[in-house]
Amino acid sequence: MSALPRVALIGCGRIGQVHARTLTSLRHLCDFAVIDDRNVQAAQVTASFLDVPRATADSEAVIADPDIDAVIIASSTETHAPYIELAASHGKDIFTEKPIALDLESTQQALAAVERAGVRLQVGFQRRFDGGYAAAKQAIEGAELGSIEMIRDAMRDPEPPPVDYIKRSGGLYRDMTVHNFDCVRWLMGEDPVELHATASTLVSDEFRKANDFDTSIVTLRFQSGALASIENSRRSGFGYDVRTEIFGSEGALMVGQSRALPVRRLSASGVLEDHQYFFLERFRDAYREELVAFLTALRDDAPVAVTGEDGRAALVLAYAAERSLRENQPVPIDLKEVSYA
Amino acid sequence: MSALPRVALIGCGRIGQVHARTLTSLRHLCDFAVIDDRNVQAAQVTASFLDVPRATADSEAVIADPDIDAVIIASSTETHAPYIELAASHGKDIFTEKPIALDLESTQQALAAVERAGVRLQVGFQRRFDGGYAAAKQAIEGAELGSIEMIRDAMRDPEPPPVDYIKRSGGLYRDMTVHNFDCVRWLMGEDPVELHATASTLVSDEFRKANDFDTSIVTLRFQSGALASIENSRRSGFGYDVRTEIFGSEGALMVGQSRALPVRRLSASGVLEDHQYFFLERFRDAYREELVAFLTALRDDAPVAVTGEDGRAALVLAYAAERSLRENQPVPIDLKEVSYA
Amino acid sequence: MSALPRVALIGCGRIGQVHARTLTSLRHLCDFAVIDDRNVQAAQVTASFLDVPRATADSEAVIADPDIDAVIIASSTETHAPYIELAASHGKDIFTEKPIALDLESTQQALAAVERAGVRLQVGFQRRFDGGYAAAKQAIEGAELGSIEMIRDAMRDPEPPPVDYIKRSGGLYRDMTVHNFDCVRWLMGEDPVELHATASTLVSDEFRKANDFDTSIVTLRFQSGALASIENSRRSGFGYDVRTEIFGSEGALMVGQSRALPVRRLSASGVLEDHQYFFLERFRDAYREELVAFLTALRDDAPVAVTGEDGRAALVLAYAAERSLRENQPVPIDLKEVSYA
Amino acid sequence: MSALPRVALIGCGRIGQVHARTLTSLRHLCDFAVIDDRNVQAAQVTASFLDVPRATADSEAVIADPDIDAVIIASSTETHAPYIELAASHGKDIFTEKPIALDLESTQQALAAVERAGVRLQVGFQRRFDGGYAAAKQAIEGAELGSIEMIRDAMRDPEPPPVDYIKRSGGLYRDMTVHNFDCVRWLMGEDPVELHATASTLVSDEFRKANDFDTSIVTLRFQSGALASIENSRRSGFGYDVRTEIFGSEGALMVGQSRALPVRRLSASGVLEDHQYFFLERFRDAYREELVAFLTALRDDAPVAVTGEDGRAALVLAYAAERSLRENQPVPIDLKEVSYA
């Protein structure tokens, strides 16, 4: 290894702040050179706090800057695809928050640009880097569970997002279920061949107004005959819920909820434990590990762990779920197929 | 209350043995007068062991016997419907193991006989009498969880049944999923309006040979928009798995697995607990409580808690699941409809 | 085996009721012939309810009755020793609730009578028959934990007993800690050589008035150098607490609390589970198993599992704890020693 | 606040590495100026890795350096007291790893120097900053548990330390139990008035050779009558064990073990979860929070949370435990007393 890659962070909102702190602690893997945000004051405050030399508000200029080797895209969703294309055209390696784009056309255009430029692109499906999910994947690959027969993957947010977010989210399947689609596909180690979706609006009328849903079950069938179900809700009433159960011929493995504190309270009304309330808390380490993996891939000139193709596949499944809902019937899946619109 | 009802147990195989012991301990609620089994030696040994005065092998005669007030039918499945009809025609109150029959026609014929005779019929969906499920039902009815939005109901057997059983079982949906259909419908407190089923044969070729499946996910939609998923497998690899998660607008309730022993073993390889392996262990108390409820209904001249109509409804849902599989599409449900064949 | 032993139950109060129901269900191991209680109506109601042929109120006559082979003594504590002596003198086998007596002199007199008569005497330390504790004992004996180095044994009652009970109880160590003394000694598989006790009155002034304590820690040292601590409280504030942790050179085993129901409730305030509140609930099966063991020993002409000597040893340790408190120093233990008074 | 305090880290061994990483991430609270270690290469590698400007091997010079405002002492135990004295004499604020010293005389000399200089001294009892223990303290102070009646505090290391460490450790009570003494005293919110200790050598002969013990139970009595027990072992056989149970008049709170991963593995042999194996893993966040607290106290010109007096009190209790062992009797405690030697 010669010099460390010079890295720019594009966007320092909620998730950008998490990445900024991680990059600060990874000075052995990168030269964290720039924090960029369209809100230049946010960039400046964060850069000053974290001792990062530059703060800017001109994302395109930073992405094009020859002094930058790699970009971490954590800006708003609609900028992901254009920034990926721009970064690719300037030969930068790219880590992008999910999704690449909310539509398949932009996604494929961005992937084509990455392909042409021969740069690395890692998509921020952070679950794959969580210790629990990594242990699950390892158990599956090590055949500890025998052959995999069913996966149940549940994800519920503590509370619905703000109305503005709902309108721009791309809908439940492209915004939320993409995480599950990626997770189930990755764990299963094969692609689904059929999908059925059913959904309701039970949490808030705002979803209905946005032509969206807030409660859903998607069922998937895989080539091997293995089955999966994905449960989503935009509001749990009890906190962040992300749990996955994997059933194999030799046993099962469950990635479950974590307590925030190792405390039990016993009273006449029972035994009370707490529960991690928010995804940033649940996946704190995973958000770190995905950047470690990305920067390590850069250092070792190795392929990234979550590819643009993985991002595209999850989006294709979201399209399929939308079509299943519209047509009220199962939809055959071919991930090579360009579009389900 | 005048005299105690004189009760005959028809069938003393595996589940019949459980009922026999329960009846012996309920001498304040019944006069346990006869144990009947086509294997008369089994009946005799059990009767002698439990101090029951009569052992017979002529079920029809016992059912018709004017000295008997109520019958507990735990004989083989194909006898349930004819014995119900016979018992009804002689004015006996009836507790029957599920299912009433494996086909809707016999089921409805038996229900009609019960209706005509004006006797009581309770169906052995024992889960409803389990402390955990009863607490769940109570929490739902007490609106502790707010409005119910999703139920996930999983049931897996430790190991597949013998080949003979598979052939006579009526198939996964009529034999196994009926328990889930009843449970979900009961918990939800409303009837489903649509159902989708997907299934595979992953556990054993014997199921395929019997034109049956061993692994399934069924998705249900209810009038209110609430959703449910039911997971089944004929083999878990780790023991009996019956778990139900209920998600409401205000929180969730999970009926989970039980340890057989309150023991944790800590070693360098981790923390090991046990797990109830078999349904008779998991539902030991429930099998008692359902008979207490039946005999109490007799004593108090009150309606039974699980009706023949509940049995029929579960079977109709099994038919619907079979049709959904055959046609590979969602099936609209109308529980008033006579048949899905 | 020829005929079944004819058994009389002496005392049908709280624990007597439990034994009565168990005996009713063990008709293959005994002929449950008499229920005796100084409150004859209680005896009659119970006998009628459970179909037991005789109800009496003359304990001495029943114990002396040649038609009785064995007695189950569940009457009040001060009657245990005289009834044991009487039963022994008439050649009856004896199961007695703990303690044999509250003083060592009566205890030894009763044991001498048993010795002379050559009858069986089993003491009701029911914990030994609990599945959890039995698994612990088995793990220890199977060297699963390596050599045992420390045991921590906690027992707390949900609420303090009534004032009348306090006065007649014999004090914390003879009434409550005897269970722990027996349990720790049994699990450890060796006798203690030294004991230190410290105690307070924190729960209720009634204990102070009775010259008693309600909160205590006793530390024990064994020949091998292994250590044990016993925690007691007359009131937990959360329900019955009986938990034991066993630490060995190869790992640990914890016998813990049990949920009453396999239910988890998730809300914004956390995850709530219940907890068995009362010892009768926690040890329901153990109370059955100890009678099965006693009757099986009778049937097989085998020694009983918990001897009078075990009862005496636990009482000697209680005496030693009282002396340690009085003298505020550790007390050397020799279980052969007659008295610590 | 004017400028950030310039901080030097003295010692970058195991725990020093942890502090170094924390300080790097707290650039908003301190100017992390120097890493010092008698092994200068270790200091250099760490400083280079973490982007810290200076690396030195002359601790005294660094401590005396007028460019340094505060020192974090993580060097070997015998240096703590002299470095504290030196730092105090130069007017530096001080964070020191526990213990201040292994003997009371040096401890009190160091505290006197701190007192004279009027600087801050925080002792590294990191448990107090653990989320679980902080919640326990808060529950106690908020009277959520009513009045506190008993605390049980267990600590076991996964494996015994190297022989060299054993020799220099100061013995079980000064090296290990000090953590428990501080924890119990802090949670109880009052000082103990009597202590009894019993101990054995069961883990390794090396402890015996060093005139030390590896297995111990200490019992404490407090002014209010509340009791506490402390269990220690130098080897658990299953991983790091640090658990505390607090019993009050209204209920109990248990600070328990944590899983390393939220994973359950179910197989025919039971349900397996993992368990944090090492104290650095268990207290990862606490080690961070104690430095945040120290630097925040500096920033806000506020008193520190864990004082030198707390360090001294824990050592006095260790002396008392040693005396109790030697004399085999309970020892009255007066924390004002100079020495128990």
Coordinates of C-alpha atoms in Angstrom, one line a residue, chain D residues 122-318:
Chain D
Q122 CA -10.7 10.5 38.9
V123 CA -10.2 6.8 39.5
G124 CA -10.9 4.3 36.8
F125 CA -13.8 2.4 38.3
Q126 CA -15.4 2.0 34.9
R127 CA -18.4 0.0 36.0
R128 CA -20.0 3.2 37.3
F129 CA -20.2 4.4 33.7
D130 CA -21.7 1.3 32.3
G131 CA -25.3 1.8 31.1
G132 CA -26.5 -1.1 33.1
Y133 CA -24.9 0.0 36.4
A134 CA -25.9 3.6 35.8
A135 CA -29.5 2.4 35.3
A136 CA -29.2 0.4 38.6
K137 CA -27.9 3.4 40.5
Q138 CA -30.7 5.6 39.0
A139 CA -33.3 3.0 40.0
I140 CA -32.0 2.9 43.5
E141 CA -31.8 6.7 43.9
G142 CA -35.2 7.1 42.4
A143 CA -36.5 4.7 45.0
E144 CA -37.9 2.5 42.3
L145 CA -36.9 -0.6 44.3
G146 CA -38.0 0.8 47.7
S147 CA -35.3 0.6 50.4
I148 CA -32.3 -1.6 49.4
E149 CA -32.0 -4.7 51.5
M150 CA -29.4 -6.9 49.7
I151 CA -26.9 -6.7 46.9
R152 CA -25.2 -9.7 45.3
D153 CA -22.2 -8.8 43.2
A154 CA -20.4 -11.5 41.3
M155 CA -17.2 -11.2 39.2
R156 CA -15.3 -14.0 37.6
D157 CA -12.5 -13.7 35.0
P158 CA -12.6 -16.1 32.0
E159 CA -9.1 -17.4 32.8
P160 CA -6.5 -16.8 35.5
P161 CA -3.9 -14.1 34.7
P162 CA -0.2 -15.0 33.9
V163 CA 2.0 -16.0 36.8
D164 CA 3.9 -12.7 36.6
Y165 CA 0.7 -10.8 37.0
I166 CA -0.4 -12.8 40.0
K167 CA 2.9 -12.0 41.8
R168 CA 2.5 -8.3 41.3
S169 CA -1.2 -8.1 41.6
G170 CA -1.5 -7.3 45.2
G171 CA -3.7 -10.3 45.7
L172 CA -7.3 -11.1 44.9
Y173 CA -8.9 -8.4 47.2
R174 CA -6.7 -5.5 46.1
D175 CA -6.6 -6.4 42.5
M176 CA -10.1 -7.8 41.7
T177 CA -12.5 -7.4 44.6
V178 CA -11.7 -3.6 44.7
H179 CA -14.1 -3.3 41.7
N180 CA -16.8 -5.0 43.7
F181 CA -16.1 -3.1 46.9
D182 CA -16.4 0.2 45.0
C183 CA -19.5 -1.0 43.1
V184 CA -21.4 -2.3 46.2
R185 CA -20.5 0.8 48.2
W186 CA -21.6 3.1 45.4
L187 CA -24.8 1.3 44.7
M188 CA -25.7 1.0 48.4
G189 CA -25.1 4.7 48.9
E190 CA -23.8 4.0 52.4
D191 CA -20.6 2.6 54.0
P192 CA -20.3 -0.9 55.3
V193 CA -19.9 -1.4 59.1
E194 CA -18.7 -5.1 59.1
L195 CA -17.2 -7.5 56.7
H196 CA -16.5 -11.2 56.6
A197 CA -14.4 -13.0 54.1
T198 CA -13.8 -16.6 53.2
A199 CA -11.5 -17.8 50.4
S200 CA -9.9 -20.8 48.8
T201 CA -7.3 -21.7 46.2
L202 CA -9.1 -23.9 43.7
V203 CA -8.1 -22.6 40.3
S204 CA -4.4 -22.7 40.3
D205 CA -1.5 -23.5 42.6
E206 CA 0.2 -20.3 41.4
F207 CA -2.1 -18.4 43.7
R208 CA -1.1 -20.5 46.6
K209 CA 2.6 -20.0 45.8
A210 CA 2.0 -16.3 45.8
N211 CA 0.2 -16.5 49.1
D212 CA -3.0 -15.5 47.3
F213 CA -6.5 -16.9 46.8
D214 CA -8.5 -17.4 43.6
T215 CA -12.0 -18.0 44.9
S216 CA -13.8 -15.9 47.5
I217 CA -17.0 -14.9 49.1
V218 CA -17.1 -11.6 51.1
T219 CA -20.2 -10.7 53.1
L220 CA -20.8 -7.0 54.1
R221 CA -23.2 -5.5 56.5
F222 CA -24.2 -1.9 56.3
Q223 CA -25.4 0.6 58.9
S224 CA -29.0 0.3 57.8
G225 CA -28.9 -3.5 58.2
A226 CA -28.6 -4.1 54.5
L227 CA -26.4 -7.0 53.5
A228 CA -24.2 -7.7 50.5
S229 CA -22.3 -10.6 49.2
I230 CA -19.4 -10.5 46.7
E231 CA -18.3 -13.6 44.8
N232 CA -15.0 -13.7 43.0
S233 CA -13.2 -16.3 41.0
R234 CA -10.0 -16.0 38.9
R235 CA -11.5 -18.4 36.3
S236 CA -15.1 -19.1 35.3
G237 CA -14.8 -21.7 32.7
F238 CA -17.3 -19.8 30.5
G239 CA -16.1 -16.3 30.0
Y240 CA -16.2 -13.0 31.8
D241 CA -18.9 -13.0 34.5
V242 CA -19.9 -9.7 36.0
R243 CA -23.5 -9.6 37.4
T244 CA -25.1 -7.7 40.1
E245 CA -28.5 -8.3 41.7
I246 CA -30.1 -5.6 43.9
F247 CA -33.0 -6.5 46.1
G248 CA -35.3 -3.8 47.5
S249 CA -38.5 -3.7 49.4
E250 CA -40.5 -3.0 46.2
G251 CA -38.7 -5.3 43.7
A252 CA -35.3 -6.2 42.3
L253 CA -33.0 -5.1 39.5
M254 CA -30.4 -7.4 37.9
V255 CA -27.5 -6.2 35.9
G256 CA -26.7 -9.2 33.9
Q257 CA -24.6 -10.7 31.2
S258 CA -24.8 -9.6 27.6
R259 CA -24.8 -11.6 24.5
A260 CA -22.1 -10.6 22.1
L261 CA -24.4 -11.2 19.2
P262 CA -28.3 -11.2 19.1
V263 CA -28.3 -14.8 17.8
R264 CA -30.1 -17.9 19.0
R265 CA -29.2 -21.3 17.6
L266 CA -31.8 -24.0 17.9
S267 CA -31.0 -27.6 17.4
A268 CA -32.0 -30.9 18.9
S269 CA -29.5 -30.3 21.7
G270 CA -31.2 -27.1 22.8
V271 CA -31.1 -23.3 22.3
L272 CA -27.6 -21.8 22.2
E273 CA -26.7 -18.2 22.7
D274 CA -23.3 -16.6 23.0
H275 CA -22.0 -14.6 25.9
Q276 CA -19.5 -11.7 26.1
Y277 CA -16.2 -13.4 26.8
F278 CA -14.0 -10.6 28.0
F279 CA -14.2 -7.5 30.2
L280 CA -13.0 -5.1 27.4
E281 CA -16.0 -6.2 25.3
R282 CA -18.4 -6.0 28.2
F283 CA -17.3 -2.5 29.3
R284 CA -16.4 -1.1 25.9
D285 CA -18.8 1.8 26.3
A286 CA -18.0 2.3 30.0
Y287 CA -14.3 2.9 29.2
R288 CA -15.4 5.6 26.8
E289 CA -18.0 7.1 29.1
E290 CA -15.5 7.5 32.1
L291 CA -13.2 9.6 29.9
V292 CA -16.1 11.6 28.6
A293 CA -17.1 12.3 32.2
F294 CA -13.6 13.2 33.2
L295 CA -13.1 15.6 30.3
T296 CA -16.5 17.0 30.8
A297 CA -15.7 17.7 34.4
L298 CA -12.6 19.6 33.2
R299 CA -14.6 21.5 30.7
D300 CA -17.3 22.5 33.2
D301 CA -14.9 23.0 36.1
A302 CA -17.0 20.4 38.0
P303 CA -16.1 17.7 40.5
V304 CA -15.2 14.3 39.1
A305 CA -17.6 11.3 39.6
V306 CA -15.2 8.8 41.1
T307 CA -12.8 10.4 43.6
G308 CA -9.5 9.4 45.2
E309 CA -11.4 8.8 48.4
D310 CA -13.5 6.2 46.6
G311 CA -10.3 4.5 45.5
R312 CA -9.0 4.6 49.1
A313 CA -12.3 3.2 50.5
A314 CA -12.2 0.2 48.2
L315 CA -8.6 -0.5 49.2
V316 CA -9.5 -0.2 52.9
L317 CA -12.2 -2.8 52.4
A318 CA -9.6 -5.0 50.7

